[in-house]
JSON list of C-alpha atoms in Angstrom, two decimals:
[
{"chain": "A", "resi": 525, "resn": "MET", "atom": "CA", "xyz": [84.92, 77.75, 7.90]},
{"chain": "A", "resi": 526, "resn": "VAL", "atom": "CA", "xyz": [83.81, 81.41, 8.08]},
{"chain": "A", "resi": 527, "resn": "LYS", "atom": "CA", "xyz": [86.84, 82.54, 6.14]},
{"chain": "A", "resi": 528, "resn": "ALA", "atom": "CA", "xyz": [86.23, 79.96, 3.38]},
{"chain": "A", "resi": 529, "resn": "THR", "atom": "CA", "xyz": [82.62, 81.12, 3.04]},
{"chain": "A", "resi": 530, "resn": "THR", "atom": "CA", "xyz": [83.72, 84.75, 2.85]},
{"chain": "A", "resi": 531, "resn": "ARG", "atom": "CA", "xyz": [86.26, 84.00, 0.14]},
{"chain": "A", "resi": 532, "resn": "ARG", "atom": "CA", "xyz": [83.64, 82.20, -1.93]},
{"chain": "A", "resi": 533, "resn": "LYS", "atom": "CA", "xyz": [81.17, 85.07, -1.67]},
{"chain": "A", "resi": 534, "resn": "THR", "atom": "CA", "xyz": [83.85, 87.59, -2.58]},
{"chain": "A", "resi": 535, "resn": "ARG", "atom": "CA", "xyz": [84.84, 85.66, -5.69]},
{"chain": "A", "resi": 536, "resn": "THR", "atom": "CA", "xyz": [81.22, 85.12, -6.72]},
{"chain": "A", "resi": 537, "resn": "ASN", "atom": "CA", "xyz": [80.30, 88.77, -6.35]},
{"chain": "A", "resi": 538, "resn": "THR", "atom": "CA", "xyz": [83.41, 90.24, -7.95]},
{"chain": "A", "resi": 539, "resn": "ARG", "atom": "CA", "xyz": [83.52, 88.17, -11.14]},
{"chain": "A", "resi": 540, "resn": "PRO", "atom": "CA", "xyz": [82.45, 90.09, -14.24]},
{"chain": "A", "resi": 541, "resn": "THR", "atom": "CA", "xyz": [79.21, 88.77, -15.71]},
{"chain": "A", "resi": 542, "resn": "ASP", "atom": "CA", "xyz": [80.88, 87.31, -18.81]},
{"chain": "A", "resi": 543, "resn": "VAL", "atom": "CA", "xyz": [83.43, 85.46, -16.68]},
{"chain": "A", "resi": 544, "resn": "LEU", "atom": "CA", "xyz": [80.74, 84.13, -14.36]},
{"chain": "A", "resi": 545, "resn": "LYS", "atom": "CA", "xyz": [78.62, 82.89, -17.27]},
{"chain": "A", "resi": 546, "resn": "ARG", "atom": "CA", "xyz": [81.68, 81.24, -18.81]},
{"chain": "A", "resi": 547, "resn": "ASP", "atom": "CA", "xyz": [82.45, 79.51, -15.52]},
{"chain": "A", "resi": 548, "resn": "ILE", "atom": "CA", "xyz": [78.85, 78.30, -15.21]},
{"chain": "A", "resi": 549, "resn": "LEU", "atom": "CA", "xyz": [78.90, 76.90, -18.76]},
{"chain": "A", "resi": 550, "resn": "ALA", "atom": "CA", "xyz": [82.18, 75.09, -18.08]},
{"chain": "A", "resi": 551, "resn": "ALA", "atom": "CA", "xyz": [80.83, 73.63, -14.85]},
{"chain": "A", "resi": 552, "resn": "ALA", "atom": "CA", "xyz": [77.57, 72.62, -16.54]},
{"chain": "A", "resi": 553, "resn": "LEU", "atom": "CA", "xyz": [79.43, 70.83, -19.33]},
{"chain": "A", "resi": 554, "resn": "THR", "atom": "CA", "xyz": [81.42, 68.83, -16.77]},
{"chain": "A", "resi": 555, "resn": "VAL", "atom": "CA", "xyz": [78.38, 67.92, -14.67]},
{"chain": "A", "resi": 556, "resn": "PHE", "atom": "CA", "xyz": [76.15, 67.06, -17.65]},
{"chain": "A", "resi": 557, "resn": "ALA", "atom": "CA", "xyz": [78.89, 64.85, -19.13]},
{"chain": "A", "resi": 558, "resn": "ARG", "atom": "CA", "xyz": [79.49, 63.13, -15.79]},
{"chain": "A", "resi": 559, "resn": "ASP", "atom": "CA", "xyz": [75.90, 62.68, -14.59]},
{"chain": "A", "resi": 560, "resn": "GLY", "atom": "CA", "xyz": [73.81, 62.91, -17.75]},
{"chain": "A", "resi": 561, "resn": "TYR", "atom": "CA", "xyz": [71.00, 65.41, -18.21]},
{"chain": "A", "resi": 562, "resn": "ASP", "atom": "CA", "xyz": [68.58, 63.68, -15.85]},
{"chain": "A", "resi": 563, "resn": "GLY", "atom": "CA", "xyz": [71.20, 63.07, -13.16]},
{"chain": "A", "resi": 564, "resn": "ALA", "atom": "CA", "xyz": [72.64, 66.59, -13.22]},
{"chain": "A", "resi": 565, "resn": "SER", "atom": "CA", "xyz": [71.26, 69.13, -10.78]},
{"chain": "A", "resi": 566, "resn": "LEU", "atom": "CA", "xyz": [71.45, 72.88, -10.94]},
{"chain": "A", "resi": 567, "resn": "MET", "atom": "CA", "xyz": [72.67, 72.89, -7.34]},
{"chain": "A", "resi": 568, "resn": "ASP", "atom": "CA", "xyz": [75.64, 70.71, -8.31]},
{"chain": "A", "resi": 569, "resn": "ILE", "atom": "CA", "xyz": [76.38, 72.91, -11.31]},
{"chain": "A", "resi": 570, "resn": "ALA", "atom": "CA", "xyz": [76.21, 76.06, -9.19]},
{"chain": "A", "resi": 571, "resn": "ALA", "atom": "CA", "xyz": [78.55, 74.54, -6.63]},
{"chain": "A", "resi": 572, "resn": "ALA", "atom": "CA", "xyz": [81.01, 73.48, -9.35]},
{"chain": "A", "resi": 573, "resn": "ALA", "atom": "CA", "xyz": [80.94, 77.03, -10.72]},
{"chain": "A", "resi": 574, "resn": "ASP", "atom": "CA", "xyz": [81.44, 78.44, -7.21]},
{"chain": "A", "resi": 575, "resn": "THR", "atom": "CA", "xyz": [78.27, 80.49, -7.41]},
{"chain": "A", "resi": 576, "resn": "GLY", "atom": "CA", "xyz": [74.76, 80.44, -6.02]},
{"chain": "A", "resi": 577, "resn": "HIS", "atom": "CA", "xyz": [71.73, 78.65, -7.43]},
{"chain": "A", "resi": 578, "resn": "PRO", "atom": "CA", "xyz": [69.68, 81.88, -7.72]},
{"chain": "A", "resi": 579, "resn": "LEU", "atom": "CA", "xyz": [72.44, 83.58, -9.71]},
{"chain": "A", "resi": 580, "resn": "LEU", "atom": "CA", "xyz": [72.62, 80.60, -12.08]},
{"chain": "A", "resi": 581, "resn": "LEU", "atom": "CA", "xyz": [68.86, 80.80, -12.67]},
{"chain": "A", "resi": 582, "resn": "TYR", "atom": "CA", "xyz": [69.11, 84.55, -13.18]},
{"chain": "A", "resi": 583, "resn": "HIS", "atom": "CA", "xyz": [71.60, 84.15, -16.03]},
{"chain": "A", "resi": 584, "resn": "PHE", "atom": "CA", "xyz": [70.26, 80.98, -17.69]},
{"chain": "A", "resi": 585, "resn": "GLY", "atom": "CA", "xyz": [66.64, 80.61, -16.61]},
{"chain": "A", "resi": 586, "resn": "SER", "atom": "CA", "xyz": [66.32, 76.84, -16.41]},
{"chain": "A", "resi": 587, "resn": "LYS", "atom": "CA", "xyz": [68.19, 73.55, -16.60]},
{"chain": "A", "resi": 588, "resn": "GLU", "atom": "CA", "xyz": [67.13, 72.97, -20.20]},
{"chain": "A", "resi": 589, "resn": "ALA", "atom": "CA", "xyz": [68.10, 76.48, -21.26]},
{"chain": "A", "resi": 590, "resn": "LEU", "atom": "CA", "xyz": [71.52, 75.99, -19.66]},
{"chain": "A", "resi": 591, "resn": "TRP", "atom": "CA", "xyz": [71.90, 72.62, -21.41]},
{"chain": "A", "resi": 592, "resn": "ARG", "atom": "CA", "xyz": [71.08, 74.25, -24.75]},
{"chain": "A", "resi": 593, "resn": "GLN", "atom": "CA", "xyz": [73.71, 76.91, -24.14]},
{"chain": "A", "resi": 594, "resn": "VAL", "atom": "CA", "xyz": [76.27, 74.20, -23.39]},
{"chain": "A", "resi": 595, "resn": "MET", "atom": "CA", "xyz": [75.42, 72.29, -26.56]},
{"chain": "A", "resi": 596, "resn": "ALA", "atom": "CA", "xyz": [75.50, 75.48, -28.63]},
{"chain": "A", "resi": 597, "resn": "HIS", "atom": "CA", "xyz": [78.99, 76.20, -27.30]},
{"chain": "A", "resi": 598, "resn": "ILE", "atom": "CA", "xyz": [80.18, 72.70, -28.26]},
{"chain": "A", "resi": 599, "resn": "PHE", "atom": "CA", "xyz": [78.76, 72.75, -31.76]},
{"chain": "A", "resi": 600, "resn": "GLU", "atom": "CA", "xyz": [79.81, 76.30, -32.57]},
{"chain": "A", "resi": 601, "resn": "GLU", "atom": "CA", "xyz": [83.39, 75.27, -31.84]},
{"chain": "A", "resi": 602, "resn": "LEU", "atom": "CA", "xyz": [82.97, 72.13, -33.96]},
{"chain": "A", "resi": 603, "resn": "LYS", "atom": "CA", "xyz": [81.64, 74.26, -36.82]},
{"chain": "A", "resi": 604, "resn": "ALA", "atom": "CA", "xyz": [84.60, 76.63, -36.52]},
{"chain": "A", "resi": 605, "resn": "ASN", "atom": "CA", "xyz": [87.04, 73.72, -36.62]},
{"chain": "A", "resi": 606, "resn": "TYR", "atom": "CA", "xyz": [85.30, 72.23, -39.63]},
{"chain": "A", "resi": 607, "resn": "SER", "atom": "CA", "xyz": [85.37, 75.57, -41.48]},
{"chain": "A", "resi": 608, "resn": "ALA", "atom": "CA", "xyz": [89.09, 75.84, -40.82]},
{"chain": "A", "resi": 609, "resn": "VAL", "atom": "CA", "xyz": [89.65, 72.35, -42.24]},
{"chain": "A", "resi": 610, "resn": "VAL", "atom": "CA", "xyz": [87.61, 73.18, -45.34]},
{"chain": "A", "resi": 611, "resn": "ASP", "atom": "CA", "xyz": [89.63, 76.36, -45.93]},
{"chain": "A", "resi": 612, "resn": "LEU", "atom": "CA", "xyz": [92.96, 74.58, -45.49]},
{"chain": "A", "resi": 613, "resn": "SER", "atom": "CA", "xyz": [91.98, 71.63, -47.69]},
{"chain": "A", "resi": 614, "resn": "ARG", "atom": "CA", "xyz": [90.32, 73.62, -50.46]},
{"chain": "A", "resi": 615, "resn": "ASP", "atom": "CA", "xyz": [93.13, 72.91, -52.94]},
{"chain": "A", "resi": 616, "resn": "LEU", "atom": "CA", "xyz": [93.61, 69.28, -51.89]},
{"chain": "A", "resi": 617, "resn": "GLY", "atom": "CA", "xyz": [92.09, 66.17, -53.37]},
{"chain": "A", "resi": 618, "resn": "GLY", "atom": "CA", "xyz": [89.19, 64.48, -51.62]},
{"chain": "A", "resi": 619, "resn": "VAL", "atom": "CA", "xyz": [91.27, 61.79, -49.92]},
{"chain": "A", "resi": 620, "resn": "ASP", "atom": "CA", "xyz": [93.78, 64.28, -48.53]},
{"chain": "A", "resi": 621, "resn": "GLY", "atom": "CA", "xyz": [90.94, 66.55, -47.37]},
{"chain": "A", "resi": 622, "resn": "LEU", "atom": "CA", "xyz": [89.35, 63.61, -45.56]},
{"chain": "A", "resi": 623, "resn": "LYS", "atom": "CA", "xyz": [92.66, 62.77, -43.89]},
{"chain": "A", "resi": 624, "resn": "MET", "atom": "CA", "xyz": [93.00, 66.37, -42.69]},
{"chain": "A", "resi": 625, "resn": "PHE", "atom": "CA", "xyz": [89.49, 66.26, -41.24]},
{"chain": "A", "resi": 626, "resn": "ILE", "atom": "CA", "xyz": [90.19, 62.97, -39.43]},
{"chain": "A", "resi": 627, "resn": "ARG", "atom": "CA", "xyz": [93.32, 64.39, -37.85]},
{"chain": "A", "resi": 628, "resn": "ALA", "atom": "CA", "xyz": [91.47, 67.53, -36.71]},
{"chain": "A", "resi": 629, "resn": "PHE", "atom": "CA", "xyz": [88.62, 65.43, -35.30]},
{"chain": "A", "resi": 630, "resn": "VAL", "atom": "CA", "xyz": [91.07, 63.25, -33.37]},
{"chain": "A", "resi": 631, "resn": "GLN", "atom": "CA", "xyz": [92.71, 66.34, -31.88]},
{"chain": "A", "resi": 632, "resn": "PHE", "atom": "CA", "xyz": [89.33, 67.83, -30.90]},
{"chain": "A", "resi": 633, "resn": "SER", "atom": "CA", "xyz": [88.20, 64.54, -29.29]},
{"chain": "A", "resi": 634, "resn": "ALA", "atom": "CA", "xyz": [91.45, 64.24, -27.36]},
{"chain": "A", "resi": 635, "resn": "LYS", "atom": "CA", "xyz": [91.26, 67.84, -26.13]},
{"chain": "A", "resi": 636, "resn": "HIS", "atom": "CA", "xyz": [87.56, 67.70, -25.22]},
{"chain": "A", "resi": 637, "resn": "PRO", "atom": "CA", "xyz": [86.54, 64.10, -24.40]},
{"chain": "A", "resi": 638, "resn": "GLU", "atom": "CA", "xyz": [83.79, 65.29, -22.05]},
{"chain": "A", "resi": 639, "resn": "ARG", "atom": "CA", "xyz": [82.13, 67.13, -24.94]},
{"chain": "A", "resi": 640, "resn": "VAL", "atom": "CA", "xyz": [82.12, 64.02, -27.10]},
{"chain": "A", "resi": 641, "resn": "THR", "atom": "CA", "xyz": [80.78, 62.01, -24.14]},
{"chain": "A", "resi": 642, "resn": "LEU", "atom": "CA", "xyz": [77.94, 64.48, -23.66]},
{"chain": "A", "resi": 643, "resn": "VAL", "atom": "CA", "xyz": [76.96, 64.54, -27.33]},
{"chain": "A", "resi": 644, "resn": "LEU", "atom": "CA", "xyz": [77.05, 60.74, -27.66]},
{"chain": "A", "resi": 645, "resn": "ALA", "atom": "CA", "xyz": [74.93, 60.39, -24.52]},
{"chain": "A", "resi": 646, "resn": "GLU", "atom": "CA", "xyz": [72.25, 62.61, -26.03]},
{"chain": "A", "resi": 647, "resn": "MET", "atom": "CA", "xyz": [72.38, 60.63, -29.29]},
{"chain": "A", "resi": 648, "resn": "ARG", "atom": "CA", "xyz": [71.26, 57.52, -27.38]},
{"chain": "A", "resi": 649, "resn": "ALA", "atom": "CA", "xyz": [68.12, 59.13, -25.96]},
{"chain": "A", "resi": 650, "resn": "ASP", "atom": "CA", "xyz": [65.08, 59.50, -28.22]},
{"chain": "A", "resi": 651, "resn": "SER", "atom": "CA", "xyz": [64.05, 62.71, -26.54]},
{"chain": "A", "resi": 652, "resn": "GLU", "atom": "CA", "xyz": [62.89, 66.24, -27.26]},
{"chain": "A", "resi": 653, "resn": "ARG", "atom": "CA", "xyz": [66.43, 67.34, -26.54]},
{"chain": "A", "resi": 654, "resn": "LEU", "atom": "CA", "xyz": [67.70, 65.11, -29.35]},
{"chain": "A", "resi": 655, "resn": "GLU", "atom": "CA", "xyz": [65.02, 66.52, -31.65]},
{"chain": "A", "resi": 656, "resn": "TRP", "atom": "CA", "xyz": [66.25, 70.04, -30.89]},
{"chain": "A", "resi": 657, "resn": "LEU", "atom": "CA", "xyz": [69.89, 68.99, -31.26]},
{"chain": "A", "resi": 658, "resn": "THR", "atom": "CA", "xyz": [69.20, 67.29, -34.58]},
{"chain": "A", "resi": 659, "resn": "THR", "atom": "CA", "xyz": [67.34, 70.27, -36.00]},
{"chain": "A", "resi": 660, "resn": "GLU", "atom": "CA", "xyz": [69.82, 72.85, -34.78]},
{"chain": "A", "resi": 661, "resn": "TYR", "atom": "CA", "xyz": [73.12, 71.08, -35.38]},
{"chain": "A", "resi": 662, "resn": "MET", "atom": "CA", "xyz": [73.15, 67.39, -36.31]},
{"chain": "A", "resi": 663, "resn": "PHE", "atom": "CA", "xyz": [71.69, 67.70, -39.81]},
{"chain": "A", "resi": 664, "resn": "THR", "atom": "CA", "xyz": [74.30, 70.30, -40.66]},
{"chain": "A", "resi": 665, "resn": "LEU", "atom": "CA", "xyz": [77.16, 68.37, -39.05]},
{"chain": "A", "resi": 666, "resn": "HIS", "atom": "CA", "xyz": [76.31, 65.16, -40.89]},
{"chain": "A", "resi": 667, "resn": "ALA", "atom": "CA", "xyz": [75.82, 67.06, -44.15]},
{"chain": "A", "resi": 668, "resn": "GLN", "atom": "CA", "xyz": [79.29, 68.54, -43.78]},
{"chain": "A", "resi": 669, "resn": "LEU", "atom": "CA", "xyz": [80.85, 65.15, -43.10]},
{"chain": "A", "resi": 670, "resn": "ASN", "atom": "CA", "xyz": [78.98, 63.59, -46.01]},
{"chain": "A", "resi": 671, "resn": "ALA", "atom": "CA", "xyz": [80.23, 66.41, -48.24]},
{"chain": "A", "resi": 672, "resn": "LEU", "atom": "CA", "xyz": [83.77, 65.24, -47.51]},
{"chain": "A", "resi": 673, "resn": "PHE", "atom": "CA", "xyz": [82.84, 61.70, -48.47]},
{"chain": "A", "resi": 674, "resn": "ASP", "atom": "CA", "xyz": [81.10, 63.05, -51.59]},
{"chain": "A", "resi": 675, "resn": "ARG", "atom": "CA", "xyz": [84.38, 64.58, -52.74]},
{"chain": "A", "resi": 676, "resn": "VAL", "atom": "CA", "xyz": [86.17, 61.26, -52.37]},
{"chain": "A", "resi": 677, "resn": "GLU", "atom": "CA", "xyz": [83.30, 59.43, -54.07]},
{"chain": "A", "resi": 678, "resn": "ALA", "atom": "CA", "xyz": [83.32, 61.91, -56.97]},
{"chain": "A", "resi": 679, "resn": "GLU", "atom": "CA", "xyz": [86.97, 61.01, -57.54]},
{"chain": "A", "resi": 680, "resn": "GLY", "atom": "CA", "xyz": [86.02, 57.34, -57.76]},
{"chain": "A", "resi": 681, "resn": "ARG", "atom": "CA", "xyz": [88.05, 56.52, -54.66]},
{"chain": "A", "resi": 682, "resn": "LEU", "atom": "CA", "xyz": [85.37, 55.56, -52.10]},
{"chain": "A", "resi": 683, "resn": "LYS", "atom": "CA", "xyz": [84.19, 52.00, -51.61]},
{"chain": "A", "resi": 684, "resn": "PRO", "atom": "CA", "xyz": [80.38, 51.53, -51.71]},
{"chain": "A", "resi": 685, "resn": "ILE", "atom": "CA", "xyz": [79.86, 51.56, -47.95]},
{"chain": "A", "resi": 686, "resn": "PRO", "atom": "CA", "xyz": [76.42, 52.78, -46.78]},
{"chain": "A", "resi": 687, "resn": "ARG", "atom": "CA", "xyz": [76.73, 56.26, -45.30]},
{"chain": "A", "resi": 688, "resn": "PRO", "atom": "CA", "xyz": [75.17, 55.47, -41.90]},
{"chain": "A", "resi": 689, "resn": "ASN", "atom": "CA", "xyz": [77.82, 52.77, -41.40]},
{"chain": "A", "resi": 690, "resn": "LEU", "atom": "CA", "xyz": [80.60, 54.92, -42.81]},
{"chain": "A", "resi": 691, "resn": "VAL", "atom": "CA", "xyz": [79.84, 57.97, -40.65]},
{"chain": "A", "resi": 692, "resn": "HIS", "atom": "CA", "xyz": [79.58, 56.03, -37.40]},
{"chain": "A", "resi": 693, "resn": "ILE", "atom": "CA", "xyz": [82.62, 53.87, -38.10]},
{"chain": "A", "resi": 694, "resn": "LEU", "atom": "CA", "xyz": [84.58, 57.12, -38.30]},
{"chain": "A", "resi": 695, "resn": "ILE", "atom": "CA", "xyz": [83.01, 58.75, -35.23]},
{"chain": "A", "resi": 696, "resn": "GLY", "atom": "CA", "xyz": [83.37, 55.65, -33.06]},
{"chain": "A", "resi": 697, "resn": "SER", "atom": "CA", "xyz": [86.95, 54.87, -34.01]},
{"chain": "A", "resi": 698, "resn": "VAL", "atom": "CA", "xyz": [88.09, 58.41, -33.34]},
{"chain": "A", "resi": 699, "resn": "SER", "atom": "CA", "xyz": [86.42, 59.06, -30.00]},
{"chain": "A", "resi": 700, "resn": "THR", "atom": "CA", "xyz": [86.45, 55.89, -27.90]},
{"chain": "A", "resi": 701, "resn": "LEU", "atom": "CA", "xyz": [90.17, 55.90, -27.00]},
{"chain": "A", "resi": 702, "resn": "PHE", "atom": "CA", "xyz": [89.84, 59.27, -25.26]},
{"chain": "A", "resi": 703, "resn": "MET", "atom": "CA", "xyz": [86.45, 58.61, -23.67]},
{"chain": "A", "resi": 704, "resn": "ALA", "atom": "CA", "xyz": [87.82, 55.40, -22.12]},
{"chain": "A", "resi": 705, "resn": "GLU", "atom": "CA", "xyz": [91.11, 56.95, -20.99]},
{"chain": "A", "resi": 706, "resn": "PRO", "atom": "CA", "xyz": [91.01, 55.55, -17.40]},
{"chain": "A", "resi": 707, "resn": "LEU", "atom": "CA", "xyz": [90.46, 52.01, -18.73]},
{"chain": "A", "resi": 708, "resn": "VAL", "atom": "CA", "xyz": [93.13, 52.40, -21.40]},
{"chain": "A", "resi": 709, "resn": "ARG", "atom": "CA", "xyz": [95.61, 53.59, -18.76]},
{"chain": "A", "resi": 710, "resn": "ARG", "atom": "CA", "xyz": [94.85, 50.66, -16.45]},
{"chain": "A", "resi": 711, "resn": "ILE", "atom": "CA", "xyz": [95.07, 47.96, -19.10]},
{"chain": "A", "resi": 712, "resn": "TYR", "atom": "CA", "xyz": [97.74, 49.32, -21.45]},
{"chain": "A", "resi": 713, "resn": "GLY", "atom": "CA", "xyz": [99.61, 51.85, -19.28]},
{"chain": "A", "resi": 714, "resn": "LEU", "atom": "CA", "xyz": [98.94, 54.44, -21.99]},
{"chain": "A", "resi": 715, "resn": "GLU", "atom": "CA", "xyz": [98.29, 58.13, -21.37]},
{"chain": "A", "resi": 716, "resn": "ALA", "atom": "CA", "xyz": [95.67, 58.64, -24.05]},
{"chain": "A", "resi": 717, "resn": "HIS", "atom": "CA", "xyz": [95.84, 62.44, -23.98]},
{"chain": "A", "resi": 718, "resn": "SER", "atom": "CA", "xyz": [99.59, 62.80, -24.41]},
{"chain": "A", "resi": 719, "resn": "PRO", "atom": "CA", "xyz": [100.62, 64.60, -27.65]},
{"chain": "A", "resi": 720, "resn": "GLU", "atom": "CA", "xyz": [102.48, 61.48, -28.82]},
{"chain": "A", "resi": 721, "resn": "THR", "atom": "CA", "xyz": [99.44, 59.24, -28.31]},
{"chain": "A", "resi": 722, "resn": "VAL", "atom": "CA", "xyz": [97.07, 61.69, -29.98]},
{"chain": "A", "resi": 723, "resn": "SER", "atom": "CA", "xyz": [99.32, 62.00, -33.03]},
{"chain": "A", "resi": 724, "resn": "ALA", "atom": "CA", "xyz": [99.80, 58.23, -33.27]},
{"chain": "A", "resi": 725, "resn": "HIS", "atom": "CA", "xyz": [96.06, 57.63, -32.91]},
{"chain": "A", "resi": 726, "resn": "ALA", "atom": "CA", "xyz": [95.38, 60.02, -35.78]},
{"chain": "A", "resi": 727, "resn": "ASP", "atom": "CA", "xyz": [97.99, 58.24, -37.90]},
{"chain": "A", "resi": 728, "resn": "TRP", "atom": "CA", "xyz": [96.48, 54.83, -37.22]},
{"chain": "A", "resi": 729, "resn": "ILE", "atom": "CA", "xyz": [92.90, 55.98, -37.76]},
{"chain": "A", "resi": 730, "resn": "ILE", "atom": "CA", "xyz": [93.91, 57.44, -41.11]},
{"chain": "A", "resi": 731, "resn": "GLU", "atom": "CA", "xyz": [95.86, 54.30, -42.04]},
{"chain": "A", "resi": 732, "resn": "MET", "atom": "CA", "xyz": [93.13, 51.85, -41.05]},
{"chain": "A", "resi": 733, "resn": "LEU", "atom": "CA", "xyz": [90.15, 53.82, -42.31]},
{"chain": "A", "resi": 734, "resn": "THR", "atom": "CA", "xyz": [91.64, 54.87, -45.61]},
{"chain": "A", "resi": 735, "resn": "SER", "atom": "CA", "xyz": [92.90, 51.33, -46.20]},
{"chain": "A", "resi": 736, "resn": "GLY", "atom": "CA", "xyz": [89.38, 50.07, -45.57]},
{"chain": "A", "resi": 737, "resn": "LEU", "atom": "CA", "xyz": [87.40, 52.87, -47.21]},
{"chain": "A", "resi": 738, "resn": "ILE", "atom": "CA", "xyz": [89.56, 54.06, -50.07]},
{"chain": "A", "resi": 739, "resn": "THR", "atom": "CA", "xyz": [90.30, 52.17, -53.27]},
{"chain": "A", "resi": 740, "resn": "SER", "atom": "CA", "xyz": [93.88, 52.03, -54.53]},
{"chain": "A", "resi": 741, "resn": "GLU", "atom": "CA", "xyz": [92.75, 53.18, -57.99]},
{"chain": "A", "resi": 742, "resn": "PRO", "atom": "CA", "xyz": [89.76, 55.25, -59.07]},
{"chain": "A", "resi": 743, "resn": "GLN", "atom": "CA", "xyz": [86.73, 53.08, -59.73]},
{"chain": "A", "resi": 744, "resn": "LYS", "atom": "CA", "xyz": [85.05, 53.23, -63.10]},
{"chain": "A", "resi": 745, "resn": "ALA", "atom": "CA", "xyz": [81.61, 54.77, -63.19]}
]
């Protein structure tokens, strides 16, 4: 027992600050996604990061400040992925650009299901945290997604589906397979995060959504 305690202290004290902060953020993301904001404790996060509670407070100040740092990390990566898709699809038509975005979103959701779980959990709570999240990130994220739909609509290829329905049909269909991976494995014997499953899920999302959302011929104005 003494040796285990000594090893933990040695690792905690010898980690560079940037590595320690990265480890705390990773632990916080896992604990927030698992327990929710209200159920998560800084003690649990510190233990998961293999550090002490005082050191966590020293670097992040409070539970809410740590949560904001976690959310910022998630959305900055989402923004980077979206920018990459925009650059790669710049010379494509609207439908092909939308397909590229769907595939990238499927891959992100499969790689980081806990991040999607955390964001969706906050979307259900009418809280000050959601107000902050909406102001800082959600307006921009939805505007970017709607810009993709605008391109398809400008080409006369998008059915007249209300945007709130359209956006959440896409988000829900992409993310639930990976969020429910234990259930999917028990019922269907499917490893949801395997490369083959992720690729097939993207193919089927694109097939089903574009068949339901996209017209076969441009619609007349």
